[in-house]
Amino acid sequence: MTAISNLDQYLQQQQRKDLLRFITCGSVDDGKSTLIGRLLYETKVLFEDQLGQLEADSKKLGTQGGELDFALLVDGLAAEREQGITIDVAYRFFATDKRKFIVADTPGHEQYTRNMVTGASTADLAVILIDARQGLLPQTRRHSYLVSLLGIRQVLVAVNKMDLMGYSETVFRNIEAEYRDFAAKLGLTDIQCIPLSALKGDNLLERSAEMPWYQGPSLLQHLESVPLDDSRASRAPFRLPVQWVNRPNLDFRGYSGNVAAGSIRVGDPIRVLPSGKQSRVSGILGMTGEQQEALCGQAVTLTLEDEIDISRGDLIALADAPPAVADQFEATLVWMGEEPMLPGRPYLMKIGCRTLGMSCATLKHKVEVNSLEHLAARTLELNEIGVCNLGLDQPIAFDPYGDNRDTGGFIVIDRLTNQTVGAGMLHFALRRAQNVHWQAIDVDGQARAALNGQTARVLWFTGLSGAGKSTIANLVERKLHALGRHTYLLDGDNVRHGLNRDLGFSEADRVENIRRVAEVARLMLDAGLITLVSFISPFRAERELARSRAGEGAFLEIFIDTPLELAERRDPKGLYQKARRGELKNFTGIDSPYEPPLAPDIRIDTSRESAEEAAERIVEYLLGL
């Protein structure tokens, strides 16, 4: 019984320990993985089989001449072991008598900046390593900027490899002064600088006799004693993003989620955003049953006095301290996609438990993180950071990221591949988001179409240059006009003479070209017209945007499927010849891609079907709907 009692006491002590999440970052070969590996080794959290494997790996793959290579404890990917670098984010757990830790070892290479952002997104503290031989490097500045950007307020600067510099105080003080000067520009003020040797263990667990001139804490002592920044979230107004509507039977309806900020008690008035509906908390269910109060960080289920409409993704707040609601924002965007971020291209935003449509209306500037300069830009490439104006297809409740990471941070998802391509931080709602509203009108699109005696549609013709889009679209309009239908034809070349005359043919300009035309087509659809749109529109994402703007059932995608060889032989405007000679850049099919529709409503093979036959088939299909 005594052993069981001691075990229960030990487990209770472990549960009461607080948890510090921290990251290690810095330039390549600064010793991040060695530092973490040495911490795991010295805190005795490794099992015997892990130590045996470390010894074997150190002899086979190590870089320490047969001695234990602690970096191998963290570098788990084969490519990392072969190259001696960190590629992916590696998470490790360890504990001491005073605190529990989760550490993320993040990559130092610039091309893996997106991985570093992933590791930093939940961290309370950042350990930034600096090689004493190298001093501050561009990647040191880059990671420090990202740390400040992601809201990490506590920084531990570990000046590593002091053993290779003779444990020189002068070297350390010069690096410390230079870093503090740079950090001040970023607004980082809570900084502890520690000289150490991760390989030798100097100043890692205890102060080293090799550096008697340093009187501060060791690295582990600082990690064990640094105050956690959770009180700020606890003092903030209450926020509960709804993850699940708990409805086990007809007599119970609860709203479950993790408390992102603040606290709430039974009887408190609440407001549900973005709808604005109000009620009172009638009950709180936690991990152990009913409780009177829900605190920040707890997973709870709230029950309310009133039956109101609440869905996954809504936000529950105190009635007298609600967040703002808007659909247009200024935000910082860290781009993680292989393809560039293009203003006007539709993406998905996932914020909290909600996923909705998003596009970047304007890229205001990108940030050169080494110098902190703001540079003009049209797009964001992989690992670049920019400030932009975002537009959403629905309003959301939010807090600025600086106030609350959970309600102000988001990720960007590619609509077609479902890959995460960006991470962002909301700054504030744009003023026009509150000042511009939909004006109620009495005559809608259906009424206008009924007056015309037809069903309004958008017929979107897509295909390579020279495929025959304009020819077929013109024939279709003639036939519809002869049948008494009210139509309008938007042709790519004609629109570029007016509405889009300011746009070129870069990928970003072509995206904006289609975005504008999609909006015009939507207006003409609302006018009750059958609108024919003849554009190459090479990218699926923009065609999907046009479909979404038109609405379900009103959009017909017509793929004029012509082989490149045939389109090039026709070449009515001589454009292919210019492109082949290098006189015409970004020409679709030559040096710019065309993404064919995956499931068009109508497919026209012009190698087998004449323009007249194709037009007749399209009209028959339209009239049969």
Coordinates of C-alpha atoms in Angstrom, one line a residue:
M1 CA 0.0 0.0 0.0
T2 CA 2.9 2.3 0.8
A3 CA 4.3 1.9 -2.8
I4 CA 0.9 2.6 -4.3
S5 CA 0.5 5.7 -2.1
N6 CA 3.9 7.0 -3.0
L7 CA 3.1 6.4 -6.7
D8 CA -0.1 8.3 -6.4
Q9 CA 1.7 11.1 -4.6
Y10 CA 4.3 11.2 -7.4
L11 CA 1.7 11.3 -10.1
Q12 CA -0.2 14.1 -8.4
Q13 CA 3.1 16.1 -8.1
Q14 CA 3.7 15.6 -11.8
Q15 CA 0.2 16.9 -12.7
R16 CA 0.7 20.0 -10.6
K17 CA 3.9 21.0 -12.4
D18 CA 3.4 23.8 -15.0
L19 CA 4.5 23.3 -18.6
L20 CA 6.8 25.5 -20.6
R21 CA 6.8 25.2 -24.3
F22 CA 9.9 26.6 -26.0
I23 CA 11.7 26.4 -29.3
T24 CA 15.4 26.5 -30.3
C25 CA 16.2 28.4 -33.4
G26 CA 19.2 30.1 -35.1
S27 CA 21.4 29.6 -38.1
V28 CA 22.7 26.4 -39.5
D29 CA 25.3 24.5 -37.3
D30 CA 24.8 26.8 -34.3
G31 CA 24.2 23.6 -32.2
K32 CA 20.5 23.5 -31.6
S33 CA 20.1 19.8 -31.9
T34 CA 23.2 19.2 -29.7
L35 CA 21.8 21.5 -27.1
I36 CA 18.5 19.7 -26.9
G37 CA 20.1 16.3 -27.0
R38 CA 22.5 17.2 -24.2
L39 CA 19.5 18.5 -22.1
L40 CA 17.7 15.1 -22.6
Y41 CA 20.9 13.3 -21.7
E42 CA 21.7 15.3 -18.6
T43 CA 18.1 15.3 -17.2
K44 CA 18.1 11.5 -17.5
V45 CA 15.0 11.1 -19.5
L46 CA 16.6 8.6 -21.9
F47 CA 16.0 4.9 -21.7
E48 CA 18.8 2.4 -21.9
D49 CA 17.9 1.3 -25.4
Q50 CA 18.0 4.9 -26.5
L51 CA 21.4 5.4 -25.0
G52 CA 22.6 2.2 -26.7
Q53 CA 21.3 3.4 -30.0
L54 CA 22.9 6.8 -29.5
E55 CA 26.3 5.2 -28.9
A56 CA 25.9 3.0 -32.1
D57 CA 24.7 6.0 -34.2
S58 CA 27.5 8.2 -32.9
K59 CA 30.1 5.7 -34.1
K60 CA 28.4 5.3 -37.4
L61 CA 27.0 8.8 -38.2
G62 CA 28.4 11.1 -35.5
T63 CA 30.6 14.1 -36.0
Q64 CA 32.4 13.9 -32.7
G65 CA 35.1 11.3 -33.5
G66 CA 33.3 8.4 -31.8
E67 CA 32.2 10.4 -28.8
L68 CA 28.5 10.8 -28.1
D69 CA 26.8 13.0 -30.7
F70 CA 23.8 14.4 -28.9
A71 CA 22.3 16.0 -32.0
L72 CA 21.4 12.5 -33.2
L73 CA 18.8 12.2 -30.5
V74 CA 16.8 14.9 -32.2
D75 CA 17.6 14.7 -35.9
G76 CA 15.3 11.8 -36.7
L77 CA 15.0 12.0 -40.4
A78 CA 17.5 10.0 -42.5
A79 CA 18.3 13.1 -44.6
E80 CA 19.0 15.1 -41.4
R81 CA 21.5 12.4 -40.2
E82 CA 23.2 12.2 -43.5
Q83 CA 23.6 16.0 -43.9
G84 CA 24.0 16.8 -40.2
I85 CA 21.3 19.4 -40.3
T86 CA 17.7 19.8 -39.1
I87 CA 15.0 19.8 -41.7
D88 CA 11.7 19.1 -40.0
V89 CA 10.5 20.3 -36.6
A90 CA 11.3 17.8 -33.9
Y91 CA 9.4 17.9 -30.6
R92 CA 10.7 16.4 -27.4
F93 CA 9.4 16.2 -23.9
F94 CA 11.4 16.2 -20.7
A95 CA 10.9 17.2 -17.1
T96 CA 12.8 18.2 -14.0
D97 CA 11.8 18.4 -10.4
K98 CA 10.5 21.9 -10.9
R99 CA 8.8 22.0 -14.3
K100 CA 7.7 20.0 -17.5
F101 CA 9.0 21.0 -20.9
I102 CA 8.1 20.6 -24.5
V103 CA 10.9 21.7 -26.8
A104 CA 10.7 22.1 -30.6
D105 CA 14.0 21.9 -32.5
T106 CA 13.4 24.1 -35.6
P107 CA 15.4 24.2 -38.8
G108 CA 18.1 26.8 -39.4
H109 CA 18.1 26.8 -43.2
E110 CA 16.3 29.7 -44.8
Q111 CA 14.3 27.3 -47.1
Y112 CA 12.7 25.7 -44.0
T113 CA 11.5 29.0 -42.5
R114 CA 7.9 27.7 -42.7
N115 CA 8.8 24.8 -40.5
M116 CA 10.3 27.2 -37.9
V117 CA 7.0 29.2 -37.9
T118 CA 5.1 26.0 -37.2
G119 CA 7.3 25.2 -34.2
A120 CA 7.0 28.8 -32.8
S121 CA 3.2 29.1 -33.1
T122 CA 2.6 27.6 -29.7
A123 CA 5.8 28.4 -27.9
D124 CA 6.1 30.5 -24.7
L125 CA 9.8 31.1 -25.0
A126 CA 12.5 31.1 -27.7
V127 CA 16.1 29.9 -27.3
I128 CA 18.0 31.6 -30.0
L129 CA 21.5 30.1 -30.5
I130 CA 24.4 32.1 -31.8
D131 CA 27.7 30.6 -32.7
A132 CA 30.4 32.5 -30.8
R133 CA 32.7 32.2 -33.7
Q134 CA 30.2 33.7 -36.2
G135 CA 28.3 36.3 -34.2
L136 CA 24.9 37.5 -35.5
L137 CA 24.1 36.0 -38.9
P138 CA 21.2 36.9 -41.3
Q139 CA 19.3 33.8 -40.1
T140 CA 19.7 34.9 -36.5
R141 CA 18.0 38.2 -37.4
R142 CA 15.4 36.4 -39.5
H143 CA 14.4 34.0 -36.7
S144 CA 14.4 36.9 -34.1
Y145 CA 12.0 38.8 -36.4
L146 CA 9.7 35.7 -36.7
V147 CA 9.8 35.3 -32.9
S148 CA 8.6 38.8 -32.4
L149 CA 6.1 38.5 -35.2
L150 CA 4.6 35.3 -33.6
G151 CA 4.1 37.0 -30.3
I152 CA 6.8 35.2 -28.3
R153 CA 7.9 37.8 -25.7
Q154 CA 10.6 35.9 -23.8
V155 CA 13.9 35.2 -25.5
L156 CA 16.9 33.3 -24.2
V157 CA 20.0 34.1 -26.3
A158 CA 22.4 31.1 -26.0
V159 CA 25.9 32.1 -27.2
N160 CA 27.2 28.6 -28.0
K161 CA 30.6 27.1 -28.7
M162 CA 32.3 29.4 -26.2
D163 CA 34.9 26.6 -25.7
L164 CA 36.1 27.3 -29.2
M165 CA 36.7 30.9 -28.3
G166 CA 38.6 30.3 -25.2
Y167 CA 35.6 31.2 -23.0
S168 CA 36.3 34.9 -23.8
E169 CA 34.1 37.4 -21.9
T170 CA 34.9 40.0 -24.5
V171 CA 33.5 37.8 -27.3
F172 CA 30.3 37.2 -25.3
R173 CA 29.7 40.8 -24.3
N174 CA 30.2 42.1 -27.9
I175 CA 27.6 39.5 -29.2
E176 CA 25.2 40.4 -26.4
A177 CA 25.4 44.1 -27.1
E178 CA 24.9 43.6 -30.8
Y179 CA 21.9 41.3 -30.3
R180 CA 20.2 43.6 -27.7
D181 CA 20.6 46.5 -30.1
F182 CA 18.9 44.6 -32.9
A183 CA 16.2 43.1 -30.6
A184 CA 15.2 46.6 -29.4
K185 CA 14.1 47.4 -33.0
L186 CA 11.8 44.4 -32.9
G187 CA 10.3 45.3 -29.5
L188 CA 11.9 42.4 -27.8
T189 CA 12.8 43.4 -24.2
D190 CA 12.6 40.3 -22.0
I191 CA 16.0 38.9 -23.0
Q192 CA 18.4 36.7 -21.0
C193 CA 21.9 36.1 -22.6
I194 CA 23.9 33.0 -21.5
P195 CA 27.4 32.0 -22.7
L196 CA 27.6 28.2 -23.0
S197 CA 29.0 25.1 -24.7
A198 CA 26.3 22.7 -25.5
L199 CA 28.8 20.0 -26.4
K200 CA 30.9 20.3 -23.2
G201 CA 27.9 21.1 -21.0
D202 CA 29.2 24.4 -19.7
N203 CA 26.5 26.6 -18.2
L204 CA 23.9 24.1 -19.3
L205 CA 22.7 22.7 -16.0
E206 CA 24.9 24.6 -13.6
R207 CA 27.2 27.6 -13.9
S208 CA 30.5 26.6 -15.3
A209 CA 33.9 27.1 -13.6
E210 CA 35.3 27.9 -17.1
M211 CA 33.5 31.2 -17.1
P212 CA 33.7 32.7 -13.6
W213 CA 33.0 36.1 -15.0
Y214 CA 29.4 35.1 -15.8
Q215 CA 27.2 35.4 -12.7
G216 CA 23.8 34.7 -14.3
P217 CA 21.7 31.5 -14.3
S218 CA 22.5 28.4 -16.3
L219 CA 20.3 27.6 -19.2
L220 CA 18.2 25.0 -17.3
Q221 CA 18.0 27.2 -14.2
H222 CA 16.5 30.0 -16.4
L223 CA 14.1 27.6 -18.1
E224 CA 12.9 26.3 -14.7
S225 CA 12.4 29.8 -13.2
V226 CA 11.1 32.0 -16.1
P227 CA 7.5 33.1 -15.4
L228 CA 4.9 31.7 -17.8
D229 CA 3.0 34.3 -19.8
D230 CA -0.4 32.7 -19.1
S231 CA -1.7 35.4 -16.7
R232 CA -2.2 37.8 -19.6
A233 CA -4.6 35.4 -21.3
S234 CA -6.3 34.7 -18.0
R235 CA -7.0 38.4 -17.5
A236 CA -8.3 38.9 -21.0
P237 CA -12.0 38.9 -21.9
F238 CA -13.6 35.5 -22.1
R239 CA -13.4 33.6 -25.4
L240 CA -14.6 30.1 -26.2
P241 CA -14.4 29.0 -29.9
V242 CA -17.1 26.4 -30.3
Q243 CA -15.5 23.1 -31.5
W244 CA -18.6 20.9 -31.1
V245 CA -22.3 21.2 -30.5
N246 CA -22.9 18.4 -27.9
R247 CA -26.4 17.0 -28.5
P248 CA -26.5 13.4 -27.0
N249 CA -30.3 13.4 -26.5
L250 CA -33.3 15.7 -26.8
D251 CA -32.9 17.0 -23.3
F252 CA -29.3 18.3 -23.5
R253 CA -27.6 20.8 -25.7
G254 CA -24.1 22.0 -24.9
Y255 CA -21.3 23.9 -26.6
S256 CA -17.8 22.4 -26.2
G257 CA -14.4 23.9 -26.7
N258 CA -11.2 25.1 -25.1
V259 CA -11.3 28.4 -23.2
A260 CA -9.0 30.6 -25.3
A261 CA -8.9 33.5 -22.8
G262 CA -10.5 34.8 -19.6
S263 CA -12.9 33.0 -17.4
I264 CA -16.7 32.6 -17.0
R265 CA -19.1 31.6 -14.2
V266 CA -22.5 30.1 -14.1
G267 CA -25.1 32.9 -14.5
D268 CA -22.8 35.2 -16.6
P269 CA -24.4 36.8 -19.6
I270 CA -22.8 35.8 -22.9
R271 CA -22.9 36.9 -26.5
V272 CA -22.5 34.6 -29.5
L273 CA -20.5 36.0 -32.5
P274 CA -20.9 36.7 -35.3
S275 CA -24.7 36.5 -34.9
G276 CA -24.7 38.7 -31.8
K277 CA -27.4 36.6 -30.0
Q278 CA -27.4 36.7 -26.2
S279 CA -28.1 34.4 -23.3
R280 CA -26.8 33.3 -19.9
V281 CA -24.7 30.4 -18.8
S282 CA -26.8 27.8 -17.0
G283 CA -24.1 25.2 -16.5
I284 CA -20.5 24.3 -17.0
L285 CA -19.2 20.7 -17.5
G286 CA -15.5 20.0 -17.1
M287 CA -13.3 17.0 -17.1
T288 CA -14.5 15.9 -13.6
G289 CA -18.2 16.9 -14.0
E290 CA -20.1 20.1 -13.1
Q291 CA -18.2 23.2 -12.0
Q292 CA -19.1 26.8 -11.2
E293 CA -16.3 28.4 -13.2
A294 CA -14.4 27.8 -16.5
L295 CA -10.8 29.1 -16.6
C296 CA -8.4 29.8 -19.5
G297 CA -7.0 26.7 -21.0
Q298 CA -9.7 24.4 -19.7
A299 CA -11.8 22.1 -22.0
V300 CA -15.4 22.6 -21.1
T301 CA -19.0 22.3 -22.3
L302 CA -21.3 25.3 -21.6
T303 CA -25.1 25.0 -21.4
L304 CA -27.3 28.1 -21.9
E305 CA -30.6 29.3 -20.6
D306 CA -32.0 29.9 -24.1
E307 CA -32.2 27.8 -27.2
I308 CA -30.2 29.9 -29.7
D309 CA -28.6 29.0 -33.0
I310 CA -24.9 28.2 -32.4
S311 CA -22.7 26.2 -34.8
R312 CA -19.1 24.9 -34.8
G313 CA -16.9 27.9 -35.5
D314 CA -18.9 30.4 -33.6
L315 CA -17.4 32.3 -30.7
I316 CA -18.9 32.7 -27.2
A317 CA -17.8 35.8 -25.3
L318 CA -19.0 37.8 -22.3
A319 CA -21.9 40.0 -23.3
D320 CA -20.2 43.2 -22.2
A321 CA -16.8 42.4 -23.7
P322 CA -17.3 40.9 -27.2
P323 CA -14.7 40.7 -29.9
A324 CA -15.0 42.7 -33.1
V325 CA -16.7 41.2 -36.2
A326 CA -15.6 42.0 -39.7
D327 CA -14.9 40.5 -43.1
Q328 CA -11.9 42.7 -44.2
F329 CA -8.6 43.0 -42.4
E330 CA -5.0 44.0 -42.5
A331 CA -2.8 41.0 -41.7
T332 CA 0.7 39.8 -41.8
L333 CA 1.2 36.7 -44.0
V334 CA 4.0 34.2 -43.9
W335 CA 3.9 32.3 -47.2
M336 CA 4.6 28.5 -47.0
G337 CA 3.5 27.4 -50.5
E338 CA 5.7 26.3 -53.4
E339 CA 3.4 28.4 -55.7
P340 CA 3.4 32.1 -55.0
M341 CA 0.7 34.0 -53.2
L342 CA -1.3 35.9 -55.8
P343 CA -3.6 38.8 -54.9
G344 CA -7.1 38.1 -56.1
R345 CA -6.7 34.3 -56.1
P346 CA -9.2 32.5 -53.9
Y347 CA -7.9 30.6 -50.9
L348 CA -9.4 29.1 -47.7
M349 CA -8.8 30.6 -44.3
K350 CA -9.0 28.4 -41.2
I351 CA -9.3 30.4 -38.1
G352 CA -10.2 28.6 -34.9
C353 CA -12.7 25.9 -35.9
R354 CA -14.0 27.9 -38.9
T355 CA -13.1 27.6 -42.5
L356 CA -14.2 30.2 -45.1
G357 CA -13.2 31.8 -48.4
M358 CA -10.4 34.3 -48.4
S359 CA -8.4 36.3 -50.9
C360 CA -5.7 39.0 -50.6
A361 CA -7.1 42.2 -52.1
T362 CA -3.9 44.1 -51.9
L363 CA -0.3 43.2 -51.0
K364 CA 0.8 46.4 -49.2
H365 CA 4.5 45.4 -48.9
K366 CA 6.8 42.5 -48.1
V367 CA 9.3 42.6 -45.3
E368 CA 13.0 42.1 -45.9
V369 CA 13.6 40.4 -42.5
N370 CA 17.4 40.9 -42.3
S371 CA 17.1 44.7 -42.6
L372 CA 13.4 45.1 -41.6
E373 CA 12.9 47.1 -44.8
H374 CA 9.4 47.3 -46.4
L375 CA 9.7 46.5 -50.1
A376 CA 7.1 46.9 -52.8
A377 CA 5.9 43.5 -54.2
R378 CA 3.2 42.0 -56.3
T379 CA 3.4 38.5 -54.9
L380 CA 4.8 36.5 -52.0
E381 CA 7.2 33.6 -52.8
L382 CA 8.0 30.6 -50.5
N383 CA 9.1 31.8 -47.0
E384 CA 8.5 35.5 -47.7
I385 CA 6.5 37.6 -45.3
G386 CA 4.2 40.4 -46.3
V387 CA 1.5 42.7 -45.0
C388 CA -1.7 42.6 -47.0
N389 CA -5.4 43.5 -46.9
L390 CA -7.6 40.4 -46.8
G391 CA -11.2 39.9 -47.8
L392 CA -13.4 37.1 -46.5
D393 CA -16.7 35.8 -47.9
Q394 CA -18.2 35.8 -44.4
P395 CA -17.8 38.0 -41.4
I396 CA -15.9 36.5 -38.4
A397 CA -15.3 37.4 -34.8
F398 CA -11.7 38.1 -34.0
D399 CA -9.1 39.7 -31.7
P400 CA -5.9 41.2 -32.9
Y401 CA -3.2 38.5 -32.9
G402 CA -1.2 40.6 -30.4
D403 CA -4.0 40.2 -27.9
N404 CA -5.0 36.6 -28.6
R405 CA -3.2 34.0 -30.7
D406 CA -6.2 31.7 -30.9
T407 CA -8.7 34.2 -32.1
G408 CA -6.2 36.3 -34.2
G409 CA -4.1 33.6 -35.9
F410 CA -5.0 31.7 -39.0
I411 CA -3.7 29.4 -41.7
V412 CA -4.2 29.6 -45.4
I413 CA -5.3 26.5 -47.4
D414 CA -5.1 26.0 -51.2
R415 CA -8.7 25.3 -52.4
L416 CA -7.7 22.7 -54.9
T417 CA -5.0 20.7 -53.1
N418 CA -6.0 21.3 -49.5
Q419 CA -2.4 22.0 -48.6
T420 CA -1.5 24.6 -46.0
V421 CA 0.2 27.4 -47.9
G422 CA 0.4 30.2 -45.4
A423 CA 0.1 31.3 -41.8
G424 CA -1.2 34.7 -40.8
M425 CA -1.8 37.2 -38.0
L426 CA -4.8 39.6 -38.0
H427 CA -3.9 43.2 -37.1
F428 CA -7.2 45.1 -37.3
A429 CA -10.4 45.3 -39.3
L430 CA -10.4 47.7 -42.2
R431 CA -12.6 50.7 -41.7
R432 CA -14.6 50.0 -44.8
A433 CA -15.6 46.6 -43.3
Q434 CA -17.8 48.5 -40.9
N435 CA -18.8 51.4 -43.2
V436 CA -19.8 49.5 -46.4
H437 CA -23.0 47.5 -46.2
W438 CA -25.3 45.8 -48.7
Q439 CA -28.1 48.0 -49.8
A440 CA -31.5 46.4 -49.8
I441 CA -33.1 46.3 -53.2
D442 CA -36.6 45.4 -54.2
V443 CA -35.9 44.1 -57.8
D444 CA -33.5 41.2 -57.7
G445 CA -31.8 39.1 -60.4
Q446 CA -34.7 36.5 -60.6
A447 CA -37.2 39.4 -61.2
R448 CA -35.0 40.8 -64.0
A449 CA -34.5 37.4 -65.6
A450 CA -38.3 36.7 -65.4
L451 CA -39.0 40.0 -67.2
N452 CA -36.6 38.8 -69.9
G453 CA -38.4 35.5 -70.1
Q454 CA -35.3 33.4 -69.4
T455 CA -33.1 31.9 -66.8
A456 CA -29.9 33.9 -66.3
R457 CA -26.6 31.9 -66.7
V458 CA -22.9 32.4 -67.1
L459 CA -21.4 30.4 -69.9
W460 CA -17.6 30.3 -69.3
F461 CA -15.6 29.3 -72.3
T462 CA -12.0 28.3 -71.4
G463 CA -9.2 26.8 -73.5
L464 CA -5.9 27.6 -75.1
S465 CA -5.3 30.6 -77.4
G466 CA -6.5 29.6 -80.8
A467 CA -8.7 26.9 -79.5
G468 CA -11.8 28.6 -81.0
K469 CA -13.4 30.0 -77.8
S470 CA -14.4 33.4 -79.3
T471 CA -15.6 31.9 -82.5
I472 CA -17.8 29.4 -80.8
A473 CA -19.0 31.9 -78.2
N474 CA -20.0 34.4 -80.9
L475 CA -22.0 31.6 -82.7
V476 CA -23.7 30.7 -79.5
E477 CA -24.7 34.3 -78.9
R478 CA -26.1 34.7 -82.4
K479 CA -28.2 31.6 -82.0
L480 CA -29.5 32.7 -78.6
H481 CA -30.2 36.2 -79.9
A482 CA -32.2 34.7 -82.8
L483 CA -34.3 32.8 -80.2
G484 CA -35.1 36.0 -78.4
R485 CA -32.8 35.6 -75.5
H486 CA -31.1 38.5 -73.8
T487 CA -27.3 38.1 -73.9
Y488 CA -23.9 39.7 -73.5
L489 CA -20.5 38.5 -74.6
L490 CA -17.4 39.3 -72.6
D491 CA -14.3 38.5 -74.7
G492 CA -10.8 38.5 -73.4
D493 CA -9.2 40.8 -76.0
N494 CA -12.1 43.3 -75.9
V495 CA -12.1 43.6 -72.1
R496 CA -8.3 44.3 -72.1
H497 CA -9.0 47.4 -74.3
G498 CA -11.0 49.0 -71.4
L499 CA -11.7 47.5 -68.0
N500 CA -8.4 45.6 -67.8
R501 CA -6.2 47.8 -70.0
D502 CA -3.9 48.4 -67.0
L503 CA -3.0 44.7 -66.6
G504 CA -0.2 42.8 -68.1
F505 CA 0.3 39.1 -68.6
S506 CA 2.2 38.1 -65.5
E507 CA 0.6 35.4 -63.4
A508 CA -0.5 37.9 -60.8
D509 CA -2.1 40.2 -63.5
R510 CA -3.8 37.2 -65.1
V511 CA -5.4 36.3 -61.8
E512 CA -6.6 39.9 -61.3
N513 CA -7.9 39.9 -65.0
I514 CA -10.1 36.9 -64.3
R515 CA -11.2 38.2 -60.8
R516 CA -12.5 41.4 -62.4
V517 CA -14.3 39.6 -65.2
A518 CA -15.9 37.2 -62.7
E519 CA -17.3 40.2 -60.8
V520 CA -18.6 41.8 -64.0
A521 CA -20.2 38.4 -65.0
R522 CA -21.9 38.2 -61.6
L523 CA -23.3 41.7 -62.1
M524 CA -24.7 40.8 -65.5
L525 CA -26.1 37.6 -64.1
D526 CA -27.9 39.8 -61.5
A527 CA -29.2 41.9 -64.4
G528 CA -31.0 38.8 -65.7
L529 CA -28.7 38.2 -68.8
I530 CA -27.2 35.1 -70.3
T531 CA -23.6 36.1 -70.1
L532 CA -21.0 34.5 -72.3
V533 CA -17.4 34.8 -71.1
S534 CA -14.5 33.9 -73.5
F535 CA -11.2 33.9 -71.7
I536 CA -8.2 31.5 -71.7
S537 CA -8.5 31.6 -67.8
P538 CA -5.7 29.1 -67.4
F539 CA -5.9 28.5 -63.7
R540 CA -8.5 26.3 -62.1
A541 CA -8.6 28.4 -58.9
E542 CA -9.8 31.5 -60.8
R543 CA -12.5 29.5 -62.7
E544 CA -13.7 28.1 -59.3
L545 CA -13.8 31.7 -58.1
A546 CA -16.0 32.7 -61.0
R547 CA -18.2 29.7 -60.4
S548 CA -18.6 30.6 -56.7
R549 CA -19.4 34.3 -57.6
A550 CA -22.1 33.2 -60.0
G551 CA -23.7 30.8 -57.5
E552 CA -24.6 27.1 -57.6
G553 CA -26.4 26.1 -60.9
A554 CA -25.9 29.4 -62.7
F555 CA -22.4 28.7 -64.0
L556 CA -21.5 26.4 -67.0
E557 CA -17.9 25.7 -67.6
I558 CA -17.3 25.0 -71.3
F559 CA -13.9 23.5 -72.1
I560 CA -12.8 24.1 -75.7
D561 CA -10.4 21.2 -75.8
T562 CA -8.0 21.7 -78.6
P563 CA -4.5 20.1 -78.6
L564 CA -1.6 22.5 -78.4
E565 CA -0.3 21.4 -81.8
L566 CA -3.6 22.2 -83.5
A567 CA -4.0 25.6 -81.7
E568 CA -0.4 26.4 -82.7
R569 CA -1.1 25.5 -86.4
R570 CA -4.1 27.8 -86.5
D571 CA -2.3 30.7 -84.6
P572 CA -4.7 33.4 -86.1
K573 CA -2.8 36.2 -84.3
G574 CA 0.7 34.9 -84.7
L575 CA 1.1 34.8 -80.9
Y576 CA 2.6 31.3 -80.8
Q577 CA 5.3 32.2 -83.2
K578 CA 6.3 35.2 -81.1
A579 CA 6.3 33.1 -78.0
R580 CA 8.5 30.4 -79.6
R581 CA 10.9 33.2 -80.6
G582 CA 11.0 34.5 -77.0
E583 CA 9.3 37.7 -77.9
L584 CA 6.2 37.0 -75.8
K585 CA 6.7 36.0 -72.2
N586 CA 4.2 34.1 -70.0
F587 CA 2.3 32.8 -73.0
T588 CA -0.1 30.0 -72.0
G589 CA 0.9 26.6 -73.3
I590 CA 4.5 27.7 -74.0
D591 CA 6.1 29.1 -70.9
S592 CA 3.0 29.5 -68.7
P593 CA 0.8 26.5 -67.7
Y594 CA -2.8 25.8 -68.6
E595 CA -4.8 23.8 -66.1
P596 CA -7.6 22.0 -67.9
P597 CA -10.9 21.6 -66.2
L598 CA -11.3 18.4 -64.3
A599 CA -15.0 18.1 -64.7
P600 CA -16.4 20.7 -67.2
D601 CA -20.1 20.9 -67.8
I602 CA -19.5 20.7 -71.6
R603 CA -16.4 19.5 -73.4
I604 CA -15.9 20.5 -77.0
D605 CA -13.2 18.7 -79.0
T606 CA -12.6 21.0 -82.0
S607 CA -10.4 18.4 -83.7
R608 CA -13.6 16.4 -84.3
E609 CA -16.4 18.9 -84.1
S610 CA -16.9 22.1 -86.2
A611 CA -17.6 25.5 -84.6
E612 CA -21.1 25.4 -85.9
E613 CA -21.8 21.9 -84.5
A614 CA -20.3 22.9 -81.1
A615 CA -22.4 26.0 -80.9
E616 CA -25.6 24.0 -81.7
R617 CA -24.8 21.5 -79.0
I618 CA -24.1 24.2 -76.4
V619 CA -27.5 25.9 -77.2
E620 CA -29.4 22.6 -77.0
Y621 CA -27.7 21.8 -73.6
L622 CA -28.6 25.3 -72.3
L623 CA -32.2 25.2 -73.4
G624 CA -32.6 21.7 -71.9
L625 CA -31.7 22.8 -68.4

